[in-house]
């Protein structure tokens, strides 16, 4: 029996940036497939537009900065940013808006700060917020899931919608949002937000068509299943140690606790914790966005605090703010707090205060 003697460290698994980015992308693929199944080809087309735009924009900026192009473009960070933008925006968003968002993500949120490893904000979330504030109407035009849609756009319809604004049959996005019985659809978060402002109770809102066939009767049709698939992809990343459990665990538990407290206070006005967990981008945010190693906290305790604070802001902004979903805003708010969190959660150096203690005793 041969024994191999070597010095520490003894951990053999070493992953470079490209490997980590690829594994994150692989974990996203099942969720992207589920999202495309319910919401059509548009998301996949947006993925191509966003990824190509991200690579081209980053390549041009690297050339202008006289930085190595091939090494940076092959680390898959731009690809991942493009995909995160694509799954966050409406599938029928005009192509030039997608490119605009990608430009802000790559050029402003990433390269202005020095490139990968130096950006203080999550680039994909900066892109989403810029688009949401600049084009609020377009960013709210989500098609109903295929199970509730009167007309499901084909691949060529989706291409035509994104590049011309109309399907091959002449329908625009607004017309496609109307199901067969004439009820205009919106996302579950949009629906609940609008209903609550009009005096409709939470229970009454759940009777709307968007919630028919929904997961646990609290997640919108299609949205709950998509969230579960992204959750499974995120658990794969935790199991393979691509990401740690601290941020997603802190974030999901925080959403659960905060939403439960509000729901207990007034169940007719405040949404249930299941509604918050399985609607919108909570699962994507917990495992694929908030865990960005560059813009997140770096200490174990800090990551838990970082994730928990994001969960808190998600529930607060969704409940009391003006926007139905709040993952992007919550992540950006806590990106700004990372230096403070790291400062107070950084492990103390052994013996650092020994000299000070002796001086006081003398």
XYZ file of C-alpha atoms in Angstrom:
362
model
C 0.000 0.000 0.000
C 1.471 3.308 -1.114
C 1.078 6.401 1.007
C 1.304 9.806 -0.597
C 2.921 12.390 1.660
C 2.509 16.048 0.795
C 2.307 19.381 2.517
C -0.921 21.271 3.037
C -3.299 22.271 1.629
C -4.715 18.805 1.001
C -7.841 19.867 -0.857
C -7.444 18.783 -4.477
C -10.417 20.540 -6.060
C -9.253 23.740 -7.701
C -11.479 25.629 -10.071
C -10.507 28.617 -12.133
C -12.926 31.417 -12.982
C -13.985 29.816 -16.249
C -14.857 26.506 -14.598
C -16.927 28.201 -11.895
C -18.814 30.322 -14.431
C -19.519 27.281 -16.612
C -20.874 25.279 -13.670
C -23.186 28.151 -12.748
C -24.391 28.307 -16.356
C -24.980 24.535 -16.413
C -27.051 24.833 -13.220
C -29.155 27.569 -14.852
C -29.979 25.583 -17.995
C -32.851 23.472 -16.529
C -34.501 26.626 -15.191
C -34.085 28.341 -18.546
C -35.705 25.368 -20.281
C -38.633 25.458 -17.846
C -38.950 29.213 -18.321
C -39.014 28.775 -22.103
C -41.621 26.008 -21.820
C -44.048 28.298 -20.005
C -43.187 31.654 -21.569
C -42.095 30.792 -25.075
C -39.043 31.104 -27.288
C -38.456 34.743 -26.433
C -36.197 34.063 -23.457
C -33.857 31.868 -25.509
C -33.721 34.484 -28.257
C -33.017 37.169 -25.663
C -30.229 34.947 -24.308
C -28.522 34.890 -27.693
C -28.898 38.662 -28.091
C -27.632 39.365 -24.568
C -24.674 36.963 -24.694
C -23.486 38.125 -28.115
C -23.868 41.768 -27.063
C -21.969 41.146 -23.829
C -19.058 39.483 -25.632
C -18.865 42.177 -28.316
C -19.128 45.088 -25.876
C -16.572 43.609 -23.495
C -14.224 42.804 -26.388
C -14.388 46.372 -27.710
C -13.783 47.870 -24.263
C -10.859 45.536 -23.589
C -9.370 46.508 -26.951
C -9.722 50.207 -26.133
C -8.159 49.623 -22.705
C -5.368 47.570 -24.296
C -6.145 44.583 -22.086
C -5.923 40.904 -23.090
C -9.130 40.067 -24.925
C -9.101 36.295 -25.412
C -8.341 35.420 -21.786
C -11.121 37.650 -20.459
C -13.761 36.613 -22.977
C -13.102 32.920 -22.323
C -13.701 33.178 -18.563
C -17.464 33.082 -19.281
C -18.224 35.988 -16.937
C -19.709 38.040 -19.781
C -21.732 35.020 -20.916
C -23.155 34.541 -17.422
C -24.009 38.236 -17.135
C -25.839 38.097 -20.455
C -27.825 35.027 -19.418
C -28.806 36.564 -16.073
C -30.102 39.630 -17.890
C -31.989 37.471 -20.403
C -33.876 35.476 -17.761
C -34.742 38.654 -15.843
C -36.348 40.680 -18.629
C -39.651 40.092 -20.451
C -39.189 37.588 -23.319
C -40.586 40.041 -25.877
C -38.551 43.091 -24.850
C -37.296 44.982 -27.943
C -33.790 43.893 -28.894
C -32.275 47.356 -28.560
C -33.438 47.606 -24.939
C -31.714 44.303 -24.209
C -28.513 45.595 -25.783
C -28.833 48.814 -23.776
C -29.096 46.844 -20.553
C -26.108 44.703 -21.470
C -24.081 47.824 -22.239
C -24.741 49.228 -18.768
C -23.896 45.877 -17.204
C -20.588 45.381 -19.004
C -19.364 48.910 -19.705
C -20.647 50.821 -16.680
C -21.136 48.323 -13.852
C -18.114 46.169 -14.681
C -15.400 47.726 -16.840
C -15.610 51.252 -15.396
C -14.553 49.773 -12.042
C -11.667 47.851 -13.602
C -13.268 44.659 -14.877
C -14.014 41.320 -13.262
C -12.987 41.249 -9.630
C -13.279 45.007 -9.106
C -16.974 45.760 -9.677
C -18.806 46.682 -6.479
C -22.296 46.127 -7.902
C -23.795 43.073 -9.563
C -23.664 43.976 -13.287
C -26.814 42.082 -14.279
C -28.858 43.772 -11.568
C -27.579 47.207 -12.588
C -28.776 46.430 -16.108
C -32.188 45.334 -14.845
C -32.682 48.430 -12.679
C -31.602 50.767 -15.501
C -34.110 49.135 -17.852
C -36.884 49.092 -15.243
C -36.486 52.786 -14.428
C -35.981 53.871 -18.048
C -38.639 51.687 -19.708
C -41.173 50.720 -16.999
C -44.002 49.955 -19.432
C -41.941 47.646 -21.634
C -40.430 45.901 -18.601
C -43.922 45.039 -17.321
C -45.109 43.385 -20.543
C -44.741 39.738 -19.565
C -46.764 37.262 -21.606
C -49.066 34.905 -19.693
C -47.794 31.331 -19.370
C -48.538 29.001 -22.270
C -51.174 27.197 -20.182
C -53.224 30.420 -19.947
C -52.407 32.189 -23.204
C -54.956 32.517 -25.965
C -52.186 32.766 -28.561
C -48.767 31.250 -28.009
C -46.119 32.884 -30.226
C -44.052 30.522 -32.339
C -40.287 30.809 -32.721
C -40.637 33.091 -35.743
C -43.355 35.099 -34.009
C -40.989 35.638 -31.075
C -38.166 36.749 -33.358
C -40.513 39.140 -35.135
C -41.864 40.507 -31.838
C -38.400 41.239 -30.497
C -37.111 42.900 -33.670
C -40.268 44.556 -35.067
C -42.801 44.674 -32.222
C -45.334 42.491 -34.050
C -45.816 38.792 -34.739
C -45.905 37.434 -38.273
C -49.717 37.641 -38.001
C -49.665 41.282 -36.930
C -50.310 40.915 -33.193
C -48.442 43.145 -30.764
C -47.462 42.230 -27.196
C -50.542 43.850 -25.653
C -52.847 41.738 -27.794
C -50.941 38.587 -26.897
C -51.378 39.395 -23.204
C -55.126 38.878 -23.562
C -56.283 35.306 -23.058
C -59.216 33.682 -24.816
C -61.878 34.879 -22.348
C -60.667 38.475 -22.576
C -58.963 38.732 -19.174
C -55.768 40.750 -19.362
C -52.867 38.962 -17.708
C -49.947 40.247 -15.669
C -47.286 38.634 -13.528
C -48.489 37.314 -10.143
C -46.551 40.075 -8.377
C -48.074 42.757 -10.619
C -51.545 41.291 -10.156
C -51.351 41.214 -6.364
C -49.784 44.683 -6.160
C -52.563 46.191 -8.268
C -55.322 44.335 -6.430
C -54.128 45.375 -2.975
C -54.006 49.045 -3.980
C -57.633 48.712 -5.142
C -58.845 47.212 -1.872
C -58.948 43.588 -3.036
C -57.856 41.172 -0.314
C -54.992 38.717 -0.719
C -57.352 35.723 -0.714
C -59.603 37.320 -3.326
C -56.604 38.083 -5.520
C -55.596 34.420 -5.497
C -58.848 33.629 -7.309
C -57.588 35.432 -10.430
C -56.808 33.297 -13.533
C -53.063 33.906 -13.187
C -53.090 31.733 -10.052
C -55.066 28.834 -11.572
C -52.918 25.727 -11.405
C -50.295 27.547 -9.408
C -47.944 25.856 -6.989
C -49.478 25.640 -3.473
C -52.207 28.006 -4.816
C -49.850 30.826 -3.917
C -47.485 30.920 -6.884
C -48.675 31.934 -10.304
C -49.213 29.282 -12.940
C -45.809 28.419 -14.372
C -43.912 30.758 -12.073
C -43.858 28.332 -9.159
C -42.516 25.458 -11.240
C -39.829 27.652 -12.776
C -38.786 28.760 -9.285
C -38.551 25.150 -8.110
C -36.329 24.210 -11.052
C -33.999 27.140 -10.324
C -34.009 26.067 -6.660
C -32.840 22.580 -7.670
C -30.111 24.107 -9.829
C -29.017 26.245 -6.903
C -28.892 23.243 -4.566
C -26.634 21.540 -7.106
C -24.237 24.487 -6.866
C -24.245 24.238 -3.075
C -23.692 20.469 -3.174
C -20.746 20.804 -5.559
C -19.373 23.672 -3.438
C -19.426 26.140 -6.287
C -21.251 28.430 -3.860
C -21.669 28.220 -0.085
C -25.010 27.902 1.678
C -24.599 31.106 3.677
C -26.065 33.692 1.271
C -28.974 31.667 -0.177
C -29.758 30.184 3.228
C -29.761 33.567 4.949
C -31.800 35.140 2.164
C -34.516 32.459 1.934
C -34.909 32.149 5.707
C -35.142 35.933 5.975
C -37.861 36.086 3.298
C -39.704 33.274 5.068
C -39.556 34.950 8.491
C -40.331 38.517 7.349
C -43.217 37.446 5.113
C -44.613 35.154 7.827
C -44.625 37.954 10.401
C -46.467 40.322 8.069
C -48.924 37.609 7.023
C -49.676 36.845 10.675
C -50.364 40.532 11.312
C -52.902 40.795 8.478
C -53.506 37.774 6.247
C -55.951 39.734 4.071
C -53.404 42.360 3.093
C -49.940 40.801 3.317
C -48.931 37.932 1.032
C -48.013 34.540 2.426
C -44.362 33.440 2.667
C -44.941 30.861 -0.085
C -46.129 33.627 -2.384
C -42.935 35.592 -1.807
C -40.655 32.563 -2.142
C -42.091 31.105 -5.348
C -42.972 34.224 -7.332
C -40.589 36.566 -9.071
C -36.828 36.159 -8.952
C -36.280 35.069 -5.340
C -34.831 31.639 -6.179
C -32.717 32.988 -9.024
C -31.568 35.819 -6.802
C -30.698 33.570 -3.874
C -28.509 31.106 -5.782
C -27.359 32.816 -8.987
C -27.308 36.581 -8.333
C -26.662 37.378 -4.677
C -23.862 34.784 -4.574
C -21.681 36.766 -6.982
C -18.281 36.404 -5.252
C -17.083 39.843 -6.322
C -19.936 42.027 -5.090
C -21.019 39.910 -2.093
C -19.602 39.722 1.410
C -16.463 37.618 1.817
C -16.710 36.303 5.391
C -18.990 33.391 6.413
C -20.826 35.456 9.029
C -20.953 38.400 6.654
C -22.518 36.268 3.925
C -25.331 35.206 6.228
C -25.961 38.848 7.184
C -25.712 39.904 3.530
C -28.238 37.279 2.417
C -30.602 37.923 5.320
C -30.597 41.665 4.639
C -31.401 41.051 0.967
C -34.352 38.890 2.002
C -35.548 41.607 4.376
C -35.424 44.287 1.678
C -37.204 42.045 -0.834
C -40.228 41.665 1.440
C -40.207 45.325 2.507
C -39.962 46.743 -1.022
C -42.510 44.297 -2.422
C -44.948 45.102 0.367
C -44.503 48.834 0.848
C -42.578 49.972 -2.237
C -43.675 50.960 -5.698
C -42.230 47.995 -7.589
C -43.795 44.510 -7.526
C -40.476 42.659 -7.474
C -37.491 43.850 -5.502
C -34.624 41.384 -5.896
C -32.494 43.714 -8.014
C -32.981 46.698 -5.702
C -32.304 44.587 -2.609
C -29.082 43.165 -4.068
C -27.779 46.587 -5.121
C -28.610 48.111 -1.721
C -26.655 45.390 0.047
C -23.777 45.573 -2.459
C -23.200 49.062 -1.079
C -23.139 47.696 2.461
C -20.568 44.952 1.782
C -17.489 46.936 2.966
C -19.239 47.716 6.257
C -20.367 44.110 6.734
C -16.894 42.749 5.991
C -15.276 45.251 8.349
C -17.331 44.119 11.336
C -17.367 40.386 10.523
C -13.703 39.997 9.632
C -11.964 37.502 11.984
C -9.761 39.178 14.569
C -6.015 38.661 14.242
C -4.739 36.604 17.182
C -2.772 38.769 19.610
C -3.742 42.016 17.930
C -4.858 43.693 21.170
C -2.306 42.064 23.488
C -0.007 45.081 23.494
C -2.895 47.456 24.142
C -4.037 45.382 27.085
C -0.578 45.389 28.666
C -0.279 49.116 28.240
C -3.535 49.672 30.095
C -2.457 47.425 32.956
C 0.761 49.387 33.420
